[in-house]
mmCIF file of C-alpha atoms in Angstrom:
data_model
loop_
_atom_site.group_PDB
_atom_site.id
_atom_site.type_symbol
_atom_site.label_atom_id
_atom_site.label_comp_id
_atom_site.label_asym_id
_atom_site.label_seq_id
_atom_site.Cartn_x
_atom_site.Cartn_y
_atom_site.Cartn_z
ATOM 1 C CA MET A 1 17.960 -20.562 5.613
ATOM 2 C CA LYS A 2 14.770 -18.682 4.976
ATOM 3 C CA ALA A 3 14.738 -15.346 2.806
ATOM 4 C CA LEU A 4 12.413 -12.534 2.391
ATOM 5 C CA LEU A 5 12.010 -10.525 -1.012
ATOM 6 C CA LEU A 6 9.782 -7.445 -0.997
ATOM 7 C CA VAL A 7 8.515 -6.930 -4.412
ATOM 8 C CA ALA A 8 7.258 -3.482 -5.611
ATOM 9 C CA HIS A 9 6.028 -2.336 -9.005
ATOM 10 C CA GLY A 10 9.074 -0.386 -9.898
ATOM 11 C CA SER A 11 8.867 3.256 -10.816
ATOM 12 C CA ARG A 12 10.627 5.712 -13.339
ATOM 13 C CA ARG A 13 11.196 7.812 -10.243
ATOM 14 C CA ALA A 14 14.513 6.819 -8.707
ATOM 15 C CA GLU A 15 13.347 8.077 -5.206
ATOM 16 C CA SER A 16 10.253 5.818 -5.282
ATOM 17 C CA ASN A 17 12.574 2.770 -5.898
ATOM 18 C CA ALA A 18 14.885 4.147 -3.159
ATOM 19 C CA GLU A 19 12.054 4.081 -0.895
ATOM 20 C CA VAL A 20 11.237 0.373 -1.552
ATOM 21 C CA GLY A 21 15.115 -0.197 -0.812
ATOM 22 C CA ARG A 22 14.932 1.528 2.331
ATOM 23 C CA LEU A 23 11.741 -0.459 3.439
ATOM 24 C CA ALA A 24 13.472 -3.683 2.755
ATOM 25 C CA ASP A 25 16.489 -2.241 4.941
ATOM 26 C CA GLU A 26 13.855 -1.719 7.723
ATOM 27 C CA LEU A 27 12.713 -5.309 7.326
ATOM 28 C CA ARG A 28 16.392 -6.721 7.297
ATOM 29 C CA ALA A 29 17.194 -4.814 10.327
ATOM 30 C CA ARG A 30 14.193 -6.288 12.208
ATOM 31 C CA ALA A 31 13.753 -9.694 10.782
ATOM 32 C CA GLY A 32 15.740 -11.295 13.633
ATOM 33 C CA ALA A 33 16.519 -14.910 13.228
ATOM 34 C CA GLU A 34 13.754 -15.955 11.081
ATOM 35 C CA PHE A 35 15.103 -14.558 7.789
ATOM 36 C CA GLY A 36 18.734 -14.726 7.065
ATOM 37 C CA TRP A 37 18.546 -12.788 3.851
ATOM 38 C CA VAL A 38 16.031 -9.936 3.045
ATOM 39 C CA GLY A 39 16.139 -8.095 -0.441
ATOM 40 C CA HIS A 40 13.808 -6.158 -2.809
ATOM 41 C CA ALA A 41 12.888 -6.610 -6.377
ATOM 42 C CA PHE A 42 10.901 -5.010 -9.016
ATOM 43 C CA LEU A 43 8.217 -6.046 -11.296
ATOM 44 C CA GLU A 44 9.069 -3.382 -14.102
ATOM 45 C CA LEU A 45 10.810 -0.211 -14.819
ATOM 46 C CA ALA A 46 13.813 -0.878 -12.393
ATOM 47 C CA GLU A 47 16.007 -3.441 -11.046
ATOM 48 C CA PRO A 48 16.886 -6.008 -9.733
ATOM 49 C CA SER A 49 14.087 -8.151 -11.308
ATOM 50 C CA ILE A 50 12.250 -10.543 -9.363
ATOM 51 C CA ALA A 51 14.164 -13.258 -11.005
ATOM 52 C CA GLN A 52 17.370 -11.457 -10.341
ATOM 53 C CA GLY A 53 16.326 -10.989 -6.537
ATOM 54 C CA MET A 54 15.675 -14.752 -6.414
ATOM 55 C CA GLY A 55 19.187 -15.310 -7.664
ATOM 56 C CA GLN A 56 20.593 -13.049 -4.944
ATOM 57 C CA ALA A 57 18.650 -14.855 -2.345
ATOM 58 C CA ALA A 58 19.885 -18.313 -3.689
ATOM 59 C CA ALA A 59 23.349 -17.037 -4.016
ATOM 60 C CA ALA A 60 23.216 -16.120 -0.324
ATOM 61 C CA GLY A 61 22.224 -19.313 0.650
ATOM 62 C CA ALA A 62 18.587 -19.145 0.889
ATOM 63 C CA GLU A 63 16.504 -22.558 0.530
ATOM 64 C CA GLU A 64 13.001 -21.017 1.223
ATOM 65 C CA LEU A 65 12.029 -17.717 -0.029
ATOM 66 C CA LEU A 66 8.831 -15.672 0.828
ATOM 67 C CA VAL A 67 7.730 -13.202 -1.622
ATOM 68 C CA LEU A 68 5.973 -10.120 -0.184
ATOM 69 C CA PRO A 69 4.034 -8.214 -2.789
ATOM 70 C CA TYR A 70 4.133 -4.546 -1.953
ATOM 71 C CA PHE A 71 0.935 -3.703 -4.023
ATOM 72 C CA LEU A 72 -2.589 -2.565 -2.850
ATOM 73 C CA SER A 73 -4.940 -4.452 -5.122
ATOM 74 C CA ALA A 74 -5.421 -7.682 -6.714
ATOM 75 C CA GLY A 75 -4.760 -6.388 -10.353
ATOM 76 C CA ARG A 76 -3.033 -8.210 -13.126
ATOM 77 C CA HIS A 77 0.522 -7.573 -11.552
ATOM 78 C CA VAL A 78 -0.567 -9.480 -8.341
ATOM 79 C CA VAL A 79 -2.660 -12.197 -10.048
ATOM 80 C CA LYS A 80 -0.440 -12.954 -12.978
ATOM 81 C CA ASP A 81 2.669 -10.977 -13.458
ATOM 82 C CA ILE A 82 4.217 -11.816 -10.245
ATOM 83 C CA PRO A 83 3.408 -15.508 -10.355
ATOM 84 C CA ASP A 84 4.771 -15.481 -13.950
ATOM 85 C CA GLU A 85 8.245 -13.747 -12.912
ATOM 86 C CA VAL A 86 8.567 -16.029 -9.953
ATOM 87 C CA ALA A 87 8.178 -19.109 -12.225
ATOM 88 C CA LEU A 88 10.719 -17.428 -14.547
ATOM 89 C CA GLY A 89 13.156 -17.318 -11.436
ATOM 90 C CA LEU A 90 12.241 -20.823 -10.430
ATOM 91 C CA GLY A 91 13.526 -21.951 -13.803
ATOM 92 C CA GLU A 92 16.983 -20.665 -12.973
ATOM 93 C CA GLN A 93 16.823 -21.757 -9.064
ATOM 94 C CA PRO A 94 14.899 -24.738 -9.084
ATOM 95 C CA GLN A 95 15.927 -25.680 -5.629
ATOM 96 C CA LEU A 96 14.500 -22.736 -3.974
ATOM 97 C CA ARG A 97 11.275 -23.160 -2.193
ATOM 98 C CA VAL A 98 9.294 -20.064 -3.035
ATOM 99 C CA SER A 99 5.637 -19.031 -1.397
ATOM 100 C CA VAL A 100 4.063 -15.714 -2.200
ATOM 101 C CA ALA A 101 2.271 -13.818 0.658
ATOM 102 C CA PRO A 102 -0.946 -11.872 0.200
ATOM 103 C CA TYR A 103 -0.301 -8.462 -1.324
ATOM 104 C CA LEU A 104 0.106 -5.644 1.231
ATOM 105 C CA GLY A 105 -3.641 -4.428 0.471
ATOM 106 C CA ALA A 106 -5.038 -7.863 1.598
ATOM 107 C CA MET A 107 -3.079 -8.282 4.694
ATOM 108 C CA PRO A 108 -5.514 -8.120 7.575
ATOM 109 C CA GLY A 109 -3.631 -5.339 9.297
ATOM 110 C CA VAL A 110 -4.074 -2.743 6.697
ATOM 111 C CA SER A 111 -7.262 -1.182 8.184
ATOM 112 C CA ASP A 112 -5.679 -1.163 11.624
ATOM 113 C CA LEU A 113 -2.651 0.760 10.340
ATOM 114 C CA LEU A 114 -4.767 3.272 8.534
ATOM 115 C CA LEU A 115 -7.093 3.625 11.677
ATOM 116 C CA ALA A 116 -4.265 3.990 14.078
ATOM 117 C CA THR A 117 -2.685 6.708 11.752
ATOM 118 C CA ALA A 118 -6.172 8.578 11.690
ATOM 119 C CA LEU A 119 -6.737 8.333 15.288
ATOM 120 C CA ARG A 120 -3.041 9.600 16.122
ATOM 121 C CA LEU A 121 -3.421 12.393 13.706
ATOM 122 C CA SER A 122 -7.009 13.421 14.908
ATOM 123 C CA ALA A 123 -5.957 13.490 18.621
ATOM 124 C CA GLY A 124 -2.991 15.668 17.445
ATOM 125 C CA GLY A 125 -5.567 18.192 16.264
ATOM 126 C CA ALA A 126 -5.577 17.182 12.448
ATOM 127 C CA MET B 1 -17.878 16.469 13.510
ATOM 128 C CA LYS B 2 -14.601 14.773 12.062
ATOM 129 C CA ALA B 3 -14.785 12.716 9.009
ATOM 130 C CA LEU B 4 -12.320 10.369 7.388
ATOM 131 C CA LEU B 5 -11.972 10.218 3.469
ATOM 132 C CA LEU B 6 -9.877 7.202 2.360
ATOM 133 C CA VAL B 7 -8.409 8.348 -1.184
ATOM 134 C CA ALA B 8 -7.221 5.533 -3.485
ATOM 135 C CA HIS B 9 -6.123 5.841 -7.139
ATOM 136 C CA GLY B 10 -9.055 4.340 -8.758
ATOM 137 C CA SER B 11 -9.102 1.469 -11.430
ATOM 138 C CA ARG B 12 -10.576 0.395 -14.417
ATOM 139 C CA ARG B 13 -11.167 -2.982 -12.575
ATOM 140 C CA ALA B 14 -14.491 -2.763 -10.671
ATOM 141 C CA GLU B 15 -13.244 -5.077 -7.936
ATOM 142 C CA SER B 16 -10.219 -3.019 -7.289
ATOM 143 C CA ASN B 17 -12.455 -0.149 -6.436
ATOM 144 C CA ALA B 18 -14.881 -2.334 -4.445
ATOM 145 C CA GLU B 19 -12.017 -3.320 -2.412
ATOM 146 C CA VAL B 20 -11.248 0.245 -1.400
ATOM 147 C CA GLY B 21 -14.997 0.544 -0.592
ATOM 148 C CA ARG B 22 -14.865 -2.561 1.695
ATOM 149 C CA LEU B 23 -11.725 -1.030 3.384
ATOM 150 C CA ALA B 24 -13.720 2.073 4.144
ATOM 151 C CA ASP B 25 -16.552 0.060 5.551
ATOM 152 C CA GLU B 26 -14.016 -1.628 7.872
ATOM 153 C CA LEU B 27 -12.698 1.756 9.039
ATOM 154 C CA ARG B 28 -16.255 3.045 9.355
ATOM 155 C CA ALA B 29 -17.200 -0.014 11.469
ATOM 156 C CA ARG B 30 -14.197 0.717 13.945
ATOM 157 C CA ALA B 31 -13.809 4.300 13.925
ATOM 158 C CA GLY B 32 -15.709 4.456 17.236
ATOM 159 C CA ALA B 33 -16.619 8.085 18.254
ATOM 160 C CA GLU B 34 -13.852 9.814 16.767
ATOM 161 C CA PHE B 35 -14.873 9.972 13.245
ATOM 162 C CA GLY B 36 -18.731 10.604 12.569
ATOM 163 C CA TRP B 37 -18.442 9.905 8.958
ATOM 164 C CA VAL B 38 -16.129 7.601 7.035
ATOM 165 C CA GLY B 39 -15.961 7.433 3.185
ATOM 166 C CA HIS B 40 -13.785 6.823 -0.083
ATOM 167 C CA ALA B 41 -12.929 8.650 -3.092
ATOM 168 C CA PHE B 42 -10.885 8.121 -6.079
ATOM 169 C CA LEU B 43 -8.265 10.206 -7.941
ATOM 170 C CA GLU B 44 -9.229 9.013 -11.283
ATOM 171 C CA LEU B 45 -10.930 6.307 -13.304
ATOM 172 C CA ALA B 46 -13.774 5.846 -10.642
ATOM 173 C CA GLU B 47 -16.245 7.918 -8.606
ATOM 174 C CA PRO B 48 -16.817 9.456 -6.035
ATOM 175 C CA SER B 49 -14.066 12.023 -6.863
ATOM 176 C CA ILE B 50 -12.285 13.542 -4.034
ATOM 177 C CA ALA B 51 -14.420 16.833 -4.380
ATOM 178 C CA GLN B 52 -17.542 14.621 -4.487
ATOM 179 C CA GLY B 53 -16.085 12.638 -1.329
ATOM 180 C CA MET B 54 -15.576 15.936 0.499
ATOM 181 C CA GLY B 55 -19.056 17.159 -0.522
ATOM 182 C CA GLN B 56 -20.509 13.867 1.048
ATOM 183 C CA ALA B 57 -18.745 14.373 4.146
ATOM 184 C CA ALA B 58 -20.020 18.217 4.426
ATOM 185 C CA ALA B 59 -23.546 17.227 3.483
ATOM 186 C CA ALA B 60 -23.238 14.532 6.303
ATOM 187 C CA GLY B 61 -22.226 17.289 8.648
ATOM 188 C CA ALA B 62 -18.553 17.139 8.906
ATOM 189 C CA GLU B 63 -16.684 20.262 10.106
ATOM 190 C CA GLU B 64 -13.033 18.602 10.026
ATOM 191 C CA LEU B 65 -11.858 16.014 7.299
ATOM 192 C CA LEU B 66 -8.814 13.864 7.459
ATOM 193 C CA VAL B 67 -7.770 12.633 4.041
ATOM 194 C CA LEU B 68 -5.902 9.361 4.096
ATOM 195 C CA PRO B 69 -4.107 8.690 0.762
ATOM 196 C CA TYR B 70 -3.956 4.912 0.055
ATOM 197 C CA PHE B 71 -0.847 5.209 -2.119
ATOM 198 C CA LEU B 72 2.548 3.478 -1.711
ATOM 199 C CA SER B 73 4.909 6.118 -2.905
ATOM 200 C CA ALA B 74 5.331 9.847 -3.098
ATOM 201 C CA GLY B 75 4.758 10.272 -6.701
ATOM 202 C CA ARG B 76 2.888 12.941 -8.511
ATOM 203 C CA HIS B 77 -0.228 11.439 -7.453
ATOM 204 C CA VAL B 78 0.551 12.134 -3.838
ATOM 205 C CA VAL B 79 2.665 15.367 -3.983
ATOM 206 C CA LYS B 80 0.560 17.312 -6.410
ATOM 207 C CA ASP B 81 -2.960 15.623 -7.755
ATOM 208 C CA ILE B 82 -4.364 14.703 -4.400
ATOM 209 C CA PRO B 83 -3.681 18.315 -2.962
ATOM 210 C CA ASP B 84 -4.783 19.909 -6.226
ATOM 211 C CA GLU B 85 -8.157 17.792 -5.859
ATOM 212 C CA VAL B 86 -8.599 18.719 -2.288
ATOM 213 C CA ALA B 87 -8.127 22.486 -3.176
ATOM 214 C CA LEU B 88 -10.789 21.975 -5.719
ATOM 215 C CA GLY B 89 -13.087 20.307 -3.235
ATOM 216 C CA LEU B 90 -12.338 23.178 -0.932
ATOM 217 C CA GLY B 91 -13.536 26.000 -3.444
ATOM 218 C CA GLU B 92 -17.032 24.067 -3.113
ATOM 219 C CA GLN B 93 -16.646 23.446 0.756
ATOM 220 C CA PRO B 94 -14.973 26.262 2.037
ATOM 221 C CA GLN B 95 -15.942 25.816 5.798
ATOM 222 C CA LEU B 96 -14.374 22.298 5.739
ATOM 223 C CA ARG B 97 -11.186 22.135 7.757
ATOM 224 C CA VAL B 98 -8.999 19.447 5.761
ATOM 225 C CA SER B 99 -5.801 17.916 6.570
ATOM 226 C CA VAL B 100 -3.958 15.240 4.582
ATOM 227 C CA ALA B 101 -2.340 12.296 6.349
ATOM 228 C CA PRO B 102 1.011 10.688 5.020
ATOM 229 C CA TYR B 103 0.496 8.252 2.486
ATOM 230 C CA LEU B 104 0.043 4.663 3.444
ATOM 231 C CA GLY B 105 3.666 3.898 2.416
ATOM 232 C CA ALA B 106 5.175 6.557 4.517
ATOM 233 C CA MET B 107 3.012 5.429 7.680
ATOM 234 C CA PRO B 108 5.418 4.309 10.234
ATOM 235 C CA GLY B 109 3.701 0.823 10.748
ATOM 236 C CA VAL B 110 4.052 -0.410 7.278
ATOM 237 C CA SER B 111 7.123 -2.372 7.985
ATOM 238 C CA ASP B 112 5.657 -3.807 11.070
ATOM 239 C CA LEU B 113 2.777 -5.031 8.990
ATOM 240 C CA LEU B 114 4.907 -6.641 6.373
ATOM 241 C CA LEU B 115 7.231 -8.196 9.059
ATOM 242 C CA ALA B 116 4.284 -9.526 11.099
ATOM 243 C CA THR B 117 2.837 -11.124 7.936
ATOM 244 C CA ALA B 118 5.945 -12.619 7.080
ATOM 245 C CA LEU B 119 6.633 -14.119 10.378
ATOM 246 C CA ARG B 120 3.218 -15.347 10.669
ATOM 247 C CA LEU B 121 3.459 -17.089 7.340
ATOM 248 C CA SER B 122 6.931 -18.389 7.805
ATOM 249 C CA ALA B 123 5.728 -19.740 11.110
ATOM 250 C CA GLY B 124 2.924 -21.654 9.311
ATOM 251 C CA GLY B 125 5.514 -23.286 7.142
ATOM 252 C CA ALA B 126 5.392 -20.775 4.264
#
C-alpha cells in the first residue's frame, strides 16, 4: 500500500498547524485508490514529527511512502533537515520505501495557481 | 493599467530570493494582457520592500495593484505585517488602488497541486 505524508514546518500557532491537518484531510478525501493512507507531520514545534508520521503510515500498512514537503524554498529545512528526519524514521521503519517529492515552491504548477488566482480576482474587480 | 506584486517573506539566502524573482518572471511571461506590470517584493531581509515594489508599479504606470502573498499560513506576517507594509506604500502612492489576494496556502488550488504532483510521482514509480 502507498501512503502520502504532508510535511510542514510546524508553528507555535495551533491554528497554523490545524491548517496543515485540514489540508491533509482534503488530500485524503481526494487521494482515491492511489494512496491508502494520507497523513501529516511537522519538522519542528509541533507533533507528529516526521518519524512519528512515518511510524503511523507503517502501522497502517504502508509499504511505500511519498513525503510532500509543504515548503516554499530550498532552504536548510528542505535540503538537510527533512532528509535527516526521514533517515531517522527509516531507522525505525527500515522496511518502508520512502521518496521525497519536490517542495511545493518547486512544483511546476505553482505559477499556474498564482496566475489563475490573480486572473480570477482581477476579473472580479480586484 | 493593472499590476501584480508577488510578495514573499525574504531570506538571508540569496538563492531563495532569486527563486522568488524567477517565479515573478514566470508570472510576467504568462500574465498576458491582464497585468501590464509584474514584480516581486519582500516583507523582510531582502529588497525591494513592499513599499518599494508598489513604487515601482506606480512608476510603470499601474493604477490598480494586486498583491499576491507567497506565504503558506495565516500567521502574523499575512494578517498584520503585509497589510501594514501596504498601508505604508499607500502613503507614498495614494492614487494606487491596491487589493491583497488570499495567501498561497489559502488558495483553493493548493490541494489540487499537491495531489497532482503526488499522483504524477507515484505513477512514475516514486
